[in-house]
Coordinates of C-alpha atoms and ligand atoms in Angstrom, one line a residue:
M466 CA 0.0 0.0 0.0
R467 CA 1.1 3.5 -0.8
E468 CA 2.6 5.5 2.0
R469 CA 1.5 9.1 1.8
E470 CA 4.3 10.3 4.0
V471 CA 4.1 14.0 3.2
S472 CA 0.8 15.0 1.8
R473 CA -2.6 16.5 2.5
F474 CA -3.8 13.0 3.2
G475 CA -4.0 11.6 6.7
R476 CA -4.8 8.0 5.7
P477 CA -3.6 5.6 3.0
P478 CA -5.8 5.0 0.1
D479 CA -8.5 2.3 0.2
P480 CA -7.2 -0.8 -1.4
R481 CA -10.4 -1.0 -3.5
F482 CA -9.5 2.4 -4.9
W483 CA -5.8 1.7 -5.2
S484 CA -6.0 -1.4 -7.3
M485 CA -8.2 0.4 -9.9
N486 CA -6.2 3.6 -9.8
R487 CA -2.8 2.0 -10.4
S488 CA -1.9 2.1 -14.1
L489 CA 1.3 0.2 -14.2
A490 CA -0.2 -2.7 -16.1
V491 CA -1.0 -0.3 -19.0
D492 CA 1.8 2.3 -18.8
G493 CA 4.9 0.3 -17.9
W494 CA 5.8 0.1 -21.6
L495 CA 6.2 3.9 -21.6
A496 CA 9.3 3.7 -19.3
P497 CA 12.0 4.3 -22.0
Y498 CA 10.1 7.4 -23.2
D499 CA 9.6 8.7 -19.7
I500 CA 13.2 8.4 -18.9
R501 CA 14.4 10.0 -22.1
Q502 CA 12.0 12.8 -21.4
S503 CA 13.3 13.2 -17.9
V504 CA 16.9 13.3 -19.1
A505 CA 16.0 16.2 -21.4
H506 CA 14.0 17.8 -18.6
V507 CA 16.9 17.8 -16.1
G508 CA 19.0 19.4 -18.9
G509 CA 16.4 22.1 -19.1
L510 CA 16.3 22.6 -15.3
H511 CA 20.1 22.8 -15.3
R512 CA 20.0 25.5 -18.0
L513 CA 17.4 27.3 -15.9
G514 CA 19.7 27.2 -12.9
V515 CA 17.2 25.1 -10.9
L516 CA 19.9 22.4 -10.8
D517 CA 23.6 23.0 -10.2
D518 CA 26.2 21.1 -12.1
A519 CA 26.6 18.4 -9.5
E520 CA 22.8 17.9 -9.1
F521 CA 22.3 17.7 -12.9
E522 CA 25.0 15.1 -13.3
L523 CA 23.7 13.1 -10.4
L524 CA 20.1 13.0 -11.8
R525 CA 21.2 12.4 -15.4
D526 CA 23.5 9.5 -14.3
G527 CA 20.8 8.1 -12.0
L528 CA 18.3 8.2 -14.8
Q529 CA 20.7 6.3 -17.0
Q530 CA 21.0 3.6 -14.3
V531 CA 17.2 3.3 -14.2
A532 CA 17.1 3.1 -18.0
D533 CA 19.6 0.2 -17.8
E534 CA 17.5 -1.6 -15.3
V535 CA 14.5 -1.2 -17.5
A536 CA 16.4 -2.3 -20.6
E537 CA 17.8 -5.4 -18.8
D538 CA 14.4 -6.2 -17.3
R539 CA 15.7 -5.7 -13.8
F540 CA 13.4 -2.9 -12.8
A541 CA 11.1 -3.9 -10.0
F542 CA 7.8 -2.2 -9.2
V543 CA 6.7 -1.9 -5.6
E544 CA 3.1 -1.9 -4.3
A545 CA 3.3 1.8 -3.6
D546 CA 4.1 2.7 -7.2
E547 CA 1.0 4.4 -8.7
D548 CA 2.1 4.6 -12.3
I549 CA 5.3 4.5 -14.4
H550 CA 6.2 8.1 -13.7
M551 CA 6.0 7.6 -9.9
A552 CA 7.8 4.3 -10.1
I553 CA 10.8 5.8 -12.0
E554 CA 11.0 8.8 -9.6
R555 CA 10.9 6.5 -6.6
R556 CA 13.7 4.3 -8.0
L557 CA 15.7 7.4 -8.9
G558 CA 15.4 8.5 -5.2
E559 CA 16.7 5.1 -4.1
I560 CA 19.7 5.5 -6.3
V561 CA 20.6 9.2 -5.9
G562 CA 18.9 10.2 -2.6
P563 CA 16.8 13.3 -1.9
T564 CA 18.0 15.2 -5.0
A565 CA 15.6 13.0 -7.0
G566 CA 12.8 15.2 -5.5
K567 CA 14.0 18.0 -7.7
L568 CA 13.1 16.1 -10.9
H569 CA 9.5 17.0 -10.8
T570 CA 10.2 20.8 -10.7
A571 CA 8.4 22.6 -13.5
R572 CA 6.6 19.5 -14.6
S573 CA 3.3 17.8 -13.8
R574 CA 2.4 14.2 -14.6
N575 CA -0.3 15.8 -16.8
D576 CA 2.2 17.2 -19.4
Q577 CA 4.6 14.3 -18.6
V578 CA 2.2 11.5 -19.6
A579 CA 0.9 13.4 -22.7
T580 CA 4.5 13.9 -23.8
D581 CA 5.4 10.2 -23.2
L582 CA 2.5 9.1 -25.3
A583 CA 3.2 11.5 -28.1
M584 CA 6.8 10.3 -28.2
A585 CA 5.6 6.7 -28.5
V586 CA 3.1 7.6 -31.2
M587 CA 5.7 9.5 -33.2
E588 CA 8.2 6.6 -33.0
H589 CA 5.7 3.9 -33.8
S590 CA 4.1 5.8 -36.7
E591 CA 7.5 6.1 -38.3
L592 CA 8.1 2.4 -37.7
A593 CA 4.8 1.5 -39.3
Q594 CA 5.7 3.6 -42.3
R595 CA 8.9 1.7 -42.7
Q596 CA 7.1 -1.6 -42.4
I597 CA 4.5 -0.4 -44.9
V598 CA 7.3 0.4 -47.4
S599 CA 8.8 -3.1 -47.0
L600 CA 5.4 -4.6 -47.6
M601 CA 4.8 -2.4 -50.7
T602 CA 8.2 -3.4 -52.0
R603 CA 7.3 -7.0 -51.7
I604 CA 3.9 -6.5 -53.3
L605 CA 5.4 -4.7 -56.3
E606 CA 7.9 -7.6 -56.8
V607 CA 5.1 -10.2 -56.7
A608 CA 3.0 -8.1 -59.1
Q609 CA 5.9 -7.7 -61.5
A610 CA 6.6 -11.4 -61.4
H611 CA 3.0 -12.2 -62.3
R612 CA 2.5 -9.2 -64.5
D613 CA 0.8 -11.0 -67.4
W614 CA -0.9 -13.9 -65.7
A615 CA -4.6 -13.8 -66.6
M616 CA -7.2 -14.3 -63.8
P617 CA -10.9 -13.6 -63.4
G618 CA -11.7 -10.3 -61.7
Y619 CA -14.7 -10.3 -59.5
T620 CA -17.6 -8.3 -58.4
H621 CA -20.1 -9.8 -55.8
L622 CA -17.6 -12.6 -55.8
Q623 CA -18.9 -13.6 -59.2
R624 CA -16.6 -13.7 -62.2
A625 CA -16.9 -10.4 -63.9
Q626 CA -14.1 -9.5 -66.3
P627 CA -10.6 -10.9 -66.6
V628 CA -7.6 -9.0 -65.3
Y629 CA -3.9 -9.6 -65.0
L630 CA -2.8 -11.0 -61.6
G631 CA -0.2 -8.2 -61.5
H632 CA -3.0 -5.7 -61.8
H633 CA -5.0 -7.3 -59.0
L634 CA -2.0 -7.5 -56.7
M635 CA -1.2 -3.8 -57.3
T636 CA -4.5 -2.9 -55.6
W637 CA -2.9 -3.8 -52.3
F638 CA 0.0 -1.5 -53.1
W639 CA -2.2 1.5 -53.5
M640 CA -4.1 0.8 -50.3
L641 CA -0.8 0.8 -48.5
V642 CA 0.2 4.1 -50.1
R643 CA -2.8 5.7 -48.3
D644 CA -1.8 4.0 -45.1
F645 CA 1.7 5.4 -45.4
E646 CA 0.2 8.8 -45.7
R647 CA -2.1 8.3 -42.8
F648 CA 0.7 7.3 -40.5
G649 CA 2.7 10.3 -41.8
Q650 CA -0.1 12.6 -40.8
T651 CA -0.3 10.8 -37.4
R652 CA 3.4 11.4 -36.9
R653 CA 3.0 15.1 -37.6
A654 CA 0.0 15.3 -35.2
A655 CA 2.1 13.7 -32.5
S656 CA 5.1 15.9 -33.1
V657 CA 3.7 18.9 -31.1
M658 CA 5.3 18.7 -27.6
P659 CA 3.0 19.1 -24.6
L660 CA 5.9 19.2 -22.1
G661 CA 6.0 22.6 -20.4
S662 CA 2.3 22.9 -20.1
G663 CA 2.5 22.1 -16.4
A664 CA -0.6 20.8 -14.7
L665 CA -2.7 22.9 -17.0
A666 CA -1.9 26.5 -16.8
G667 CA 1.8 26.7 -17.7
L668 CA 4.9 26.9 -15.5
N669 CA 6.4 29.4 -13.1
W670 CA 9.7 29.0 -15.0
E671 CA 10.7 30.1 -18.4
L672 CA 11.7 26.7 -19.5
D673 CA 13.2 26.7 -23.0
R674 CA 10.5 24.4 -24.5
D675 CA 11.8 24.7 -28.0
A676 CA 15.2 23.4 -27.0
L677 CA 13.5 20.4 -25.2
A678 CA 11.3 19.8 -28.2
E679 CA 14.3 19.6 -30.5
E680 CA 16.2 17.3 -28.2
L681 CA 13.2 14.9 -28.0
G682 CA 12.4 15.0 -31.7
F683 CA 9.3 17.1 -31.7
A684 CA 8.7 19.5 -34.5
S685 CA 7.1 22.2 -32.4
V686 CA 5.6 22.9 -28.9
S687 CA 1.9 23.1 -28.0
M688 CA 0.6 26.7 -28.2
N689 CA -1.9 26.4 -25.4
S690 CA -1.2 24.7 -22.0
L691 CA -4.8 23.6 -21.5
D692 CA -4.8 22.0 -25.0
G693 CA -1.3 20.5 -24.3
V694 CA -2.4 18.4 -21.3
S695 CA -5.8 17.4 -22.6
N696 CA -5.1 16.7 -26.3
R697 CA -5.1 13.0 -27.3
D698 CA -6.0 13.5 -31.0
F699 CA -2.7 12.1 -32.0
A700 CA -3.6 8.8 -30.2
L701 CA -6.9 8.7 -32.1
D702 CA -5.1 9.4 -35.3
Y703 CA -2.8 6.5 -34.6
L704 CA -5.7 4.2 -33.8
A705 CA -7.6 5.3 -36.9
A706 CA -4.5 4.8 -39.1
A707 CA -3.9 1.4 -37.6
A708 CA -7.5 0.3 -37.9
I709 CA -7.7 1.3 -41.6
C710 CA -4.4 -0.3 -42.4
S711 CA -5.5 -3.5 -40.7
M712 CA -8.8 -3.3 -42.6
H713 CA -6.7 -3.3 -45.8
L714 CA -4.7 -6.3 -44.6
S715 CA -7.9 -8.1 -43.8
R716 CA -9.0 -7.8 -47.4
L717 CA -5.7 -9.1 -48.6
G718 CA -5.9 -11.9 -46.0
S719 CA -9.4 -12.8 -47.0
E720 CA -8.5 -13.2 -50.7
I721 CA -5.6 -15.4 -49.8
V722 CA -7.9 -17.6 -47.7
L723 CA -10.3 -17.9 -50.7
W724 CA -7.6 -18.3 -53.3
S725 CA -5.7 -21.0 -51.4
S726 CA -8.8 -23.1 -50.9
S727 CA -9.3 -26.2 -53.2
E728 CA -12.3 -24.5 -54.6
F729 CA -10.2 -21.7 -56.1
G730 CA -6.8 -23.3 -56.2
F731 CA -5.2 -20.0 -57.3
C732 CA -2.3 -20.0 -54.8
R733 CA -0.4 -21.9 -52.1
L734 CA 1.1 -20.5 -48.9
D735 CA 4.5 -21.7 -47.8
E736 CA 3.9 -24.3 -45.1
A737 CA 5.8 -22.1 -42.6
F738 CA 2.9 -19.8 -42.8
T739 CA 0.2 -22.4 -42.3
S740 CA -0.8 -24.8 -39.5
G741 CA -2.2 -28.2 -39.4
S742 CA -5.3 -29.6 -37.8
S743 CA -5.2 -31.5 -34.5
I744 CA -7.6 -34.1 -35.9
M745 CA -7.5 -34.0 -39.7
P746 CA -4.0 -35.0 -40.8
Q747 CA -4.5 -33.9 -44.4
K748 CA -5.0 -30.2 -43.6
Q749 CA -2.8 -27.2 -44.1
N750 CA -4.7 -24.2 -43.0
P751 CA -4.0 -20.6 -44.2
D752 CA -3.9 -19.3 -40.6
S753 CA -1.5 -16.4 -41.4
A754 CA -4.1 -15.0 -43.9
E755 CA -6.9 -15.7 -41.4
I756 CA -5.0 -13.8 -38.7
L757 CA -4.6 -10.8 -41.0
R758 CA -8.3 -11.0 -41.8
S759 CA -9.3 -11.2 -38.1
K760 CA -7.5 -8.2 -36.6
S761 CA -9.2 -5.2 -38.0
P762 CA -12.4 -5.1 -36.0
G763 CA -10.4 -5.1 -32.8
L764 CA -8.5 -2.1 -33.9
A765 CA -11.6 -0.3 -35.0
Q766 CA -12.9 -1.1 -31.5
A767 CA -9.8 0.4 -29.9
F768 CA -10.4 3.6 -31.9
A769 CA -14.1 3.6 -30.9
G770 CA -13.1 3.0 -27.2
L771 CA -10.8 6.0 -27.0
A772 CA -13.2 8.2 -29.0
G773 CA -15.7 7.3 -26.3
V774 CA -13.4 8.2 -23.5
M775 CA -12.7 11.6 -25.1
H776 CA -16.4 12.3 -25.8
A777 CA -17.6 15.4 -24.0
L778 CA -14.7 15.2 -21.6
P779 CA -14.3 18.6 -19.9
L780 CA -11.0 20.3 -20.0
T781 CA -8.3 19.6 -18.9
Y782 CA -6.8 16.5 -17.4
N783 CA -9.2 13.9 -16.1
K784 CA -8.4 10.4 -14.9
D785 CA -10.4 9.1 -17.8
L786 CA -7.4 9.9 -19.9
Q787 CA -5.5 7.1 -18.2
E788 CA -7.6 4.8 -20.6
D789 CA -5.6 6.1 -23.6
K790 CA -2.6 3.8 -23.1
R791 CA -4.1 0.3 -23.4
P792 CA -5.7 0.8 -26.8
V793 CA -2.5 2.4 -28.2
A794 CA -0.3 -0.3 -26.8
E795 CA -2.5 -3.0 -28.2
A796 CA -2.8 -1.3 -31.6
I797 CA 1.0 -0.9 -31.8
A798 CA 1.6 -4.6 -31.2
T799 CA -1.2 -5.7 -33.6
I800 CA -0.5 -3.5 -36.5
E801 CA 3.3 -4.0 -36.4
G802 CA 2.9 -7.8 -36.0
S803 CA 0.4 -7.8 -38.9
L804 CA 2.6 -5.9 -41.3
E805 CA 5.5 -8.2 -40.5
L806 CA 3.3 -11.2 -41.1
A807 CA 1.9 -10.0 -44.4
T808 CA 5.4 -9.3 -45.7
G809 CA 6.7 -12.7 -44.7
M810 CA 3.6 -14.5 -46.1
L811 CA 4.0 -12.8 -49.5
E812 CA 7.7 -13.7 -49.6
S813 CA 7.0 -17.3 -50.3
I814 CA 3.5 -17.4 -51.8
E815 CA 3.1 -19.4 -55.0
F816 CA 0.4 -18.9 -57.7
D817 CA -0.9 -21.5 -60.0
R818 CA -0.9 -20.1 -63.5
E819 CA -3.0 -22.8 -65.1
A820 CA -5.8 -22.6 -62.5
L821 CA -5.9 -18.8 -62.9
E822 CA -5.9 -19.1 -66.7
E823 CA -8.6 -21.7 -66.8
A824 CA -10.9 -19.6 -64.5
S825 CA -10.3 -16.5 -66.6
S826 CA -11.0 -18.2 -69.9
D827 CA -14.6 -18.6 -69.0
E828 CA -16.2 -17.2 -72.1
M829 CA -19.0 -15.5 -70.2
L830 CA -16.3 -13.0 -69.1
A831 CA -16.3 -11.6 -72.6
A832 CA -20.0 -10.4 -72.3
T833 CA -18.9 -6.8 -71.8
E834 CA -16.6 -7.1 -74.9
I835 CA -19.5 -8.2 -77.0
A836 CA -21.6 -5.3 -75.7
D837 CA -18.8 -2.9 -76.6
L838 CA -18.6 -4.4 -80.0
L839 CA -22.2 -3.4 -80.6
V840 CA -21.6 0.0 -79.2
R841 CA -18.7 0.6 -81.6
K842 CA -21.2 -0.2 -84.4
G843 CA -23.4 2.5 -83.2
M844 CA -25.8 0.9 -80.7
P845 CA -26.6 2.6 -77.4
F846 CA -24.8 0.8 -74.6
R847 CA -28.1 0.1 -72.6
E848 CA -29.6 -1.7 -75.7
A849 CA -26.4 -3.7 -76.3
H850 CA -26.3 -4.7 -72.6
G851 CA -29.9 -6.0 -73.0
I852 CA -29.1 -8.0 -76.1
V853 CA -26.0 -9.6 -74.7
G854 CA -27.8 -10.4 -71.5
D855 CA -30.5 -12.2 -73.6
L856 CA -27.8 -14.2 -75.4
V857 CA -26.2 -15.2 -72.1
R858 CA -29.5 -16.4 -70.8
E859 CA -30.0 -18.5 -73.9
C860 CA -26.6 -20.0 -73.5
V861 CA -27.2 -20.8 -69.9
S862 CA -30.5 -22.5 -70.6
R863 CA -29.1 -24.5 -73.4
G864 CA -25.9 -25.4 -71.5
I865 CA -23.6 -24.0 -74.2
S866 CA -21.0 -21.3 -74.3
L867 CA -21.3 -18.0 -76.3
S868 CA -19.3 -19.4 -79.2
G869 CA -21.7 -22.3 -79.4
L870 CA -24.4 -20.0 -80.6
E871 CA -25.6 -20.2 -84.3
R872 CA -25.5 -17.3 -86.7
S873 CA -29.3 -17.5 -86.7
D874 CA -29.4 -17.0 -82.9
L875 CA -27.4 -13.8 -83.4
A876 CA -29.3 -12.5 -86.4
E877 CA -32.5 -12.9 -84.4
R878 CA -31.2 -10.4 -81.9
S879 CA -29.4 -7.8 -84.0
E880 CA -28.2 -7.5 -87.6
L881 CA -25.0 -5.9 -86.1
L882 CA -24.0 -9.2 -84.7
D883 CA -21.8 -10.7 -87.5
D884 CA -18.5 -12.5 -87.8
E885 CA -16.8 -10.1 -85.5
F886 CA -18.8 -11.7 -82.7
F887 CA -16.9 -14.9 -83.1
E888 CA -13.6 -13.1 -83.7
V889 CA -13.9 -11.3 -80.4
L890 CA -14.6 -14.5 -78.6
G891 CA -11.7 -16.2 -80.4
Q892 CA -9.0 -13.7 -79.8
A893 CA -8.9 -14.0 -76.0
S894 CA -7.7 -10.5 -75.8
W895 CA -10.3 -9.1 -73.5
L896 CA -7.6 -8.0 -71.1
E897 CA -5.6 -6.0 -73.7
S898 CA -8.7 -4.0 -74.6
K899 CA -8.7 -2.3 -71.2
V900 CA -6.4 0.5 -72.3
S901 CA -7.6 3.4 -70.2
A902 CA -5.1 4.8 -67.6
G903 CA -5.3 2.5 -64.6
G904 CA -6.8 -0.3 -66.6
T905 CA -5.5 -3.9 -66.8
S906 CA -4.0 -3.9 -70.3
L907 CA -0.2 -4.5 -70.1
S908 CA 0.6 -1.0 -71.4
S909 CA -1.5 0.6 -68.7
L910 CA -0.3 -1.9 -66.1
D911 CA 3.3 -1.1 -67.0
S912 CA 2.8 2.6 -66.5
Q913 CA 1.1 1.9 -63.2
M914 CA 4.0 -0.3 -62.0
H915 CA 6.5 2.3 -63.2
A916 CA 4.7 5.0 -61.2
A917 CA 4.6 2.7 -58.2
A918 CA 8.4 2.0 -58.4
A919 CA 9.1 5.7 -58.6
L920 CA 6.8 6.4 -55.6
L921 CA 8.4 3.6 -53.7
S922 CA 11.9 5.0 -54.1
E923 CA 10.7 8.4 -53.0
L924 CA 9.1 6.9 -49.9
S925 CA 12.1 4.8 -49.0
N926 CA 14.3 7.9 -48.6
Ligands
LIG467 N1 -1.2 7.7 -14.6 C1 -1.8 8.9 -15.0 C2 -2.3 8.8 -16.5 O1 -1.9 7.9 -17.1 C3 -0.7 10.0 -15.1 C4 -1.3 11.4 -14.9 C5 -1.8 11.6 -13.6 N2 -2.2 12.9 -13.3 C6 -3.0 13.2 -12.3 N3 -3.3 14.4 -12.2 N4 -3.4 12.3 -11.5 O2 -3.2 9.5 -16.9

């Protein structure tokens, strides 16, 4: 139980309160940020003249020792530690003696905790960006290697029009470009330093906040002390970026699950990324892809949870804000693990060219081509759509393919349907007709991949 030796309190806290008030379970991970911040802070206090040379060195070296204990997993909490900030200060006191009491000059835990969290969000946004670039690099490589492999493209999970596998895979690349940008915005949002806001109103010292910001890697300092201690937008930004990125990975994962099933047979995962069944010896399950698929609702929930904590919260610091750390810590672990997993999984995935080819040579996929043929001959698209739909219905009811139709069947529907109908079906070039920018034809796809490679080398720097 916490001893309140010198305080306005005459009695120790009730254990029922203390167990709920303690936040070590959710903020212990902030220790390295907290110590780095304190090292910068004692430098600021030294420059202010609050600490003399000897005191400054004592505190700086003591903090270094605490940092070593944390890094080597030797740091032990005691029951009286309320949170990570108090635990570190308590340990510093054990190491350096009463001078440790000077550490908390010109600082409140309110600006301290906001600063720790902002440091963590900055660092992990940057890390996520680097991981995203690795995954994008891998996706571009796989897309280039399967540039001209035909496959069916889908809408409503029904075969719609053929596309190149390279084109389909590149979709994932562009999703990740947007994630990269979102984490970049998150990093910028977190790079405004709250430290120096004090409890809420500012400090009685003219601390050089700009110098501290620079030392800690912040781009600027918060302009309003009330906003400084109560702002958690950067944490919401991080959770939103992680949730959306995870949603993208869930769509990628979901397709791999489908494609690796015997029903599709389009791809195979390396066995190092699959697991077996405890009862059915023949099975190799695409667990990696399922894991990617499963994580995004939890991250969306983390966002919704913190948005709920922030809702209508009066200024400035309220204990409710202690609920910010768990969702952020969970999101960091989940999104970083997922990005690593996705990259690893795509390093060894194998596609089955024949299976993809066979699925994409379904003649029905040429229906749009036939409609466009009629349009080129002057028929309005709506009318062409109706006529081709009628032909498809006829084929389905007679159990034949489009090329199995007779000339008379065609003539019945439109005099514009002539030999070219059979030519279009025969040429199997329905992919190469998609020549618009961003379309699947190889010339468009090559421009797309060229732009992607250029962007990637820009983002890697
Ligand atoms: N453990 C607290 C938190 O995470 C630190 C800030 C405490 N501030 C206070 N005024 N009690 O939010």
